[in-house]
Structures are given as C-alpha cells and as structure tokens.
mmCIF file of N, CA and C in Angstrom:
data_model
loop_
_atom_site.group_PDB
_atom_site.id
_atom_site.type_symbol
_atom_site.label_atom_id
_atom_site.label_comp_id
_atom_site.label_asym_id
_atom_site.label_seq_id
_atom_site.Cartn_x
_atom_site.Cartn_y
_atom_site.Cartn_z
ATOM 1 N N MET A 30 -46.700 18.115 -11.256
ATOM 2 C CA MET A 30 -47.384 18.061 -10.713
ATOM 3 C C MET A 30 -47.890 19.276 -9.117
ATOM 4 N N GLU A 31 -48.705 18.868 -8.991
ATOM 5 C CA GLU A 31 -47.842 19.612 -7.348
ATOM 6 C C GLU A 31 -49.389 19.203 -6.383
ATOM 7 N N ASN A 32 -48.739 18.822 -5.334
ATOM 8 C CA ASN A 32 -49.021 17.942 -4.258
ATOM 9 C C ASN A 32 -49.848 19.117 -3.243
ATOM 10 N N SER A 33 -51.310 18.290 -3.461
ATOM 11 C CA SER A 33 -52.579 19.323 -3.362
ATOM 12 C C SER A 33 -52.991 19.293 -1.794
ATOM 13 N N ASN A 34 -51.558 17.847 -1.224
ATOM 14 C CA ASN A 34 -52.616 17.393 -0.187
ATOM 15 C C ASN A 34 -51.526 18.749 0.793
ATOM 16 N N LYS A 35 -50.285 18.992 0.320
ATOM 17 C CA LYS A 35 -49.832 19.967 0.963
ATOM 18 C C LYS A 35 -49.177 21.533 1.045
ATOM 19 N N LYS A 36 -50.116 21.558 2.695
ATOM 20 C CA LYS A 36 -50.434 22.954 2.544
ATOM 21 C C LYS A 36 -49.607 24.526 3.598
ATOM 22 N N ILE A 37 -49.593 25.579 3.166
ATOM 23 C CA ILE A 37 -48.795 26.471 4.263
ATOM 24 C C ILE A 37 -49.785 28.085 4.253
ATOM 25 N N TYR A 38 -49.347 27.258 5.983
ATOM 26 C CA TYR A 38 -50.596 27.900 6.875
ATOM 27 C C TYR A 38 -48.652 28.980 7.402
ATOM 28 N N ARG A 39 -49.319 30.583 7.038
ATOM 29 C CA ARG A 39 -48.826 31.660 7.917
ATOM 30 C C ARG A 39 -49.658 32.199 8.572
ATOM 31 N N GLY A 40 -48.614 32.663 9.825
ATOM 32 C CA GLY A 40 -49.317 32.850 10.646
ATOM 33 C C GLY A 40 -48.742 33.884 12.363
ATOM 34 N N ALA A 41 -49.204 34.126 13.078
ATOM 35 C CA ALA A 41 -48.130 35.065 14.035
ATOM 36 C C ALA A 41 -47.239 34.930 14.546
ATOM 37 N N GLY A 42 -48.171 32.619 14.926
ATOM 38 C CA GLY A 42 -47.397 32.557 15.745
ATOM 39 C C GLY A 42 -47.490 31.260 17.139
ATOM 40 N N VAL A 43 -48.497 32.724 17.722
ATOM 41 C CA VAL A 43 -48.527 32.918 18.712
ATOM 42 C C VAL A 43 -50.300 31.796 18.969
ATOM 43 N N GLY A 44 -50.500 31.098 18.364
ATOM 44 C CA GLY A 44 -52.377 29.986 18.663
ATOM 45 C C GLY A 44 -51.391 28.830 19.143
ATOM 46 N N LEU A 45 -50.184 28.615 19.358
ATOM 47 C CA LEU A 45 -50.330 27.379 19.941
ATOM 48 C C LEU A 45 -49.945 27.909 21.447
ATOM 49 N N ALA A 46 -49.206 29.208 21.583
ATOM 50 C CA ALA A 46 -48.951 29.122 22.944
ATOM 51 C C ALA A 46 -50.055 30.173 23.883
ATOM 52 N N LEU A 47 -50.957 30.281 23.369
ATOM 53 C CA LEU A 47 -52.685 30.823 23.769
ATOM 54 C C LEU A 47 -53.097 29.394 24.330
ATOM 55 N N VAL A 48 -53.722 28.287 23.077
ATOM 56 C CA VAL A 48 -53.853 27.003 23.694
ATOM 57 C C VAL A 48 -52.719 26.295 25.114
ATOM 58 N N LYS A 49 -51.748 26.551 25.001
ATOM 59 C CA LYS A 49 -50.290 25.680 25.645
ATOM 60 C C LYS A 49 -50.804 26.112 27.355
ATOM 61 N N ASN A 50 -50.980 27.945 26.811
ATOM 62 C CA ASN A 50 -51.246 28.674 28.718
ATOM 63 C C ASN A 50 -52.097 29.053 29.416
ATOM 64 N N LEU A 51 -53.827 28.042 28.433
ATOM 65 C CA LEU A 51 -54.656 28.494 28.979
ATOM 66 C C LEU A 51 -55.474 27.402 29.742
ATOM 67 N N THR A 52 -54.776 25.913 28.677
ATOM 68 C CA THR A 52 -54.432 23.983 29.010
ATOM 69 C C THR A 52 -54.739 23.684 29.755
ATOM 70 N N GLU A 53 -53.211 24.974 30.616
ATOM 71 C CA GLU A 53 -52.180 24.209 31.751
ATOM 72 C C GLU A 53 -53.053 25.037 32.691
ATOM 73 N N LYS A 54 -53.076 26.420 32.754
ATOM 74 C CA LYS A 54 -54.462 26.899 34.137
ATOM 75 C C LYS A 54 -55.572 26.123 33.862
ATOM 76 N N LEU A 55 -55.718 25.762 33.139
ATOM 77 C CA LEU A 55 -57.180 24.704 33.655
ATOM 78 C C LEU A 55 -57.135 23.138 33.618
ATOM 79 N N GLY A 56 -55.714 23.022 34.330
ATOM 80 C CA GLY A 56 -55.143 21.639 35.325
ATOM 81 C C GLY A 56 -54.547 20.688 33.871
ATOM 82 N N GLY A 57 -55.236 20.728 32.065
ATOM 83 C CA GLY A 57 -54.755 20.157 31.130
ATOM 84 C C GLY A 57 -53.042 20.031 30.495
ATOM 85 N N THR A 58 -52.989 19.308 29.830
ATOM 86 C CA THR A 58 -51.367 19.395 28.525
ATOM 87 C C THR A 58 -51.778 19.261 27.991
ATOM 88 N N VAL A 59 -50.896 19.870 26.633
ATOM 89 C CA VAL A 59 -50.575 19.620 25.213
ATOM 90 C C VAL A 59 -48.918 18.686 24.965
ATOM 91 N N ASN A 60 -49.799 17.916 24.067
ATOM 92 C CA ASN A 60 -48.979 16.968 23.095
ATOM 93 C C ASN A 60 -48.240 17.422 22.437
ATOM 94 N N LEU A 61 -46.967 17.820 21.778
ATOM 95 C CA LEU A 61 -47.026 18.316 20.088
ATOM 96 C C LEU A 61 -45.920 16.913 19.725
ATOM 97 N N GLU A 62 -45.992 15.904 18.389
ATOM 98 C CA GLU A 62 -45.351 14.946 17.962
ATOM 99 C C GLU A 62 -45.172 15.564 16.375
ATOM 100 N N SER A 63 -43.950 15.472 16.180
ATOM 101 C CA SER A 63 -43.856 15.616 14.603
ATOM 102 C C SER A 63 -42.973 15.521 13.596
ATOM 103 N N LYS A 64 -43.107 14.621 12.943
ATOM 104 C CA LYS A 64 -42.086 13.959 11.934
ATOM 105 C C LYS A 64 -42.266 13.876 10.618
ATOM 106 N N VAL A 65 -40.377 14.563 10.564
ATOM 107 C CA VAL A 65 -40.393 14.868 8.637
ATOM 108 C C VAL A 65 -41.256 14.450 7.699
ATOM 109 N N ASN A 66 -41.936 15.242 7.007
ATOM 110 C CA ASN A 66 -43.105 14.381 5.921
ATOM 111 C C ASN A 66 -43.722 13.707 6.397
ATOM 112 N N GLN A 67 -44.366 13.803 7.118
ATOM 113 C CA GLN A 67 -45.464 13.183 7.033
ATOM 114 C C GLN A 67 -46.477 14.154 7.913
ATOM 115 N N GLY A 68 -46.061 15.375 9.024
ATOM 116 C CA GLY A 68 -46.681 16.223 9.939
ATOM 117 C C GLY A 68 -46.991 16.248 11.068
ATOM 118 N N THR A 69 -47.239 16.418 11.796
ATOM 119 C CA THR A 69 -47.620 17.228 13.418
ATOM 120 C C THR A 69 -48.602 16.805 13.900
ATOM 121 N N SER A 70 -48.596 16.138 15.316
ATOM 122 C CA SER A 70 -49.814 15.185 16.194
ATOM 123 C C SER A 70 -50.052 15.894 17.298
ATOM 124 N N ILE A 71 -51.177 16.740 17.388
ATOM 125 C CA ILE A 71 -51.500 17.666 18.794
ATOM 126 C C ILE A 71 -52.438 17.212 19.182
ATOM 127 N N THR A 72 -51.976 16.621 21.001
ATOM 128 C CA THR A 72 -52.955 15.900 22.003
ATOM 129 C C THR A 72 -53.628 16.761 22.724
ATOM 130 N N ILE A 73 -54.290 17.481 23.284
ATOM 131 C CA ILE A 73 -54.387 18.233 24.284
ATOM 132 C C ILE A 73 -55.371 17.319 25.641
ATOM 133 N N GLU A 74 -54.904 17.504 27.163
ATOM 134 C CA GLU A 74 -56.304 16.702 27.824
ATOM 135 C C GLU A 74 -56.459 17.561 28.706
ATOM 136 N N MET A 75 -57.553 17.242 29.133
ATOM 137 C CA MET A 75 -58.049 17.764 30.435
ATOM 138 C C MET A 75 -58.565 16.931 31.353
ATOM 139 N N PRO A 76 -58.535 17.701 32.560
ATOM 140 C CA PRO A 76 -58.855 16.393 33.637
ATOM 141 C C PRO A 76 -60.595 17.009 33.787
ATOM 142 N N ILE A 77 -60.985 15.016 33.928
ATOM 143 C CA ILE A 77 -62.484 15.119 33.993
ATOM 144 C C ILE A 77 -63.388 16.623 35.800
ATOM 145 N N SER A 78 -64.137 16.547 35.742
ATOM 146 C CA SER A 78 -64.544 17.011 37.318
ATOM 147 C C SER A 78 -65.974 17.296 37.713
ATOM 148 N N PRO A 79 -66.777 16.890 38.088
ATOM 149 C CA PRO A 79 -67.999 17.708 38.125
ATOM 150 C C PRO A 79 -68.389 18.587 38.102
ATOM 151 N N ILE A 80 -69.611 19.640 37.459
ATOM 152 C CA ILE A 80 -70.077 20.081 36.557
ATOM 153 C C ILE A 80 -71.288 21.273 38.336
#
C-alpha cells in the first residue's frame, strides 16, 4: 500500500532562494526547520510598518 501522505515535488531549486532574497530586502527573515520523516516547517517574519 502506497503512503498517500508522502508527495515528491521537483523544481529548479530557486524558489526558496528568491523568497529569502526578497524577504530580507524588505527587512524580514526566513527560517527553516526540517526533521527526518516528519517534514519541513518554514517561517517568514516581516516587520510591521505604518502605511
């Protein structure tokens, strides 16, 4: 029986690099936490500023 919760994604590998670059240019941070057989958590924090 195949595990339907497990998905494989393929790409060029530049998506997170772009997110990190743009986030840092706007004064924010990107944090990743990965655990074997559990998955990866990504947190993006942005500063609050008045409009």
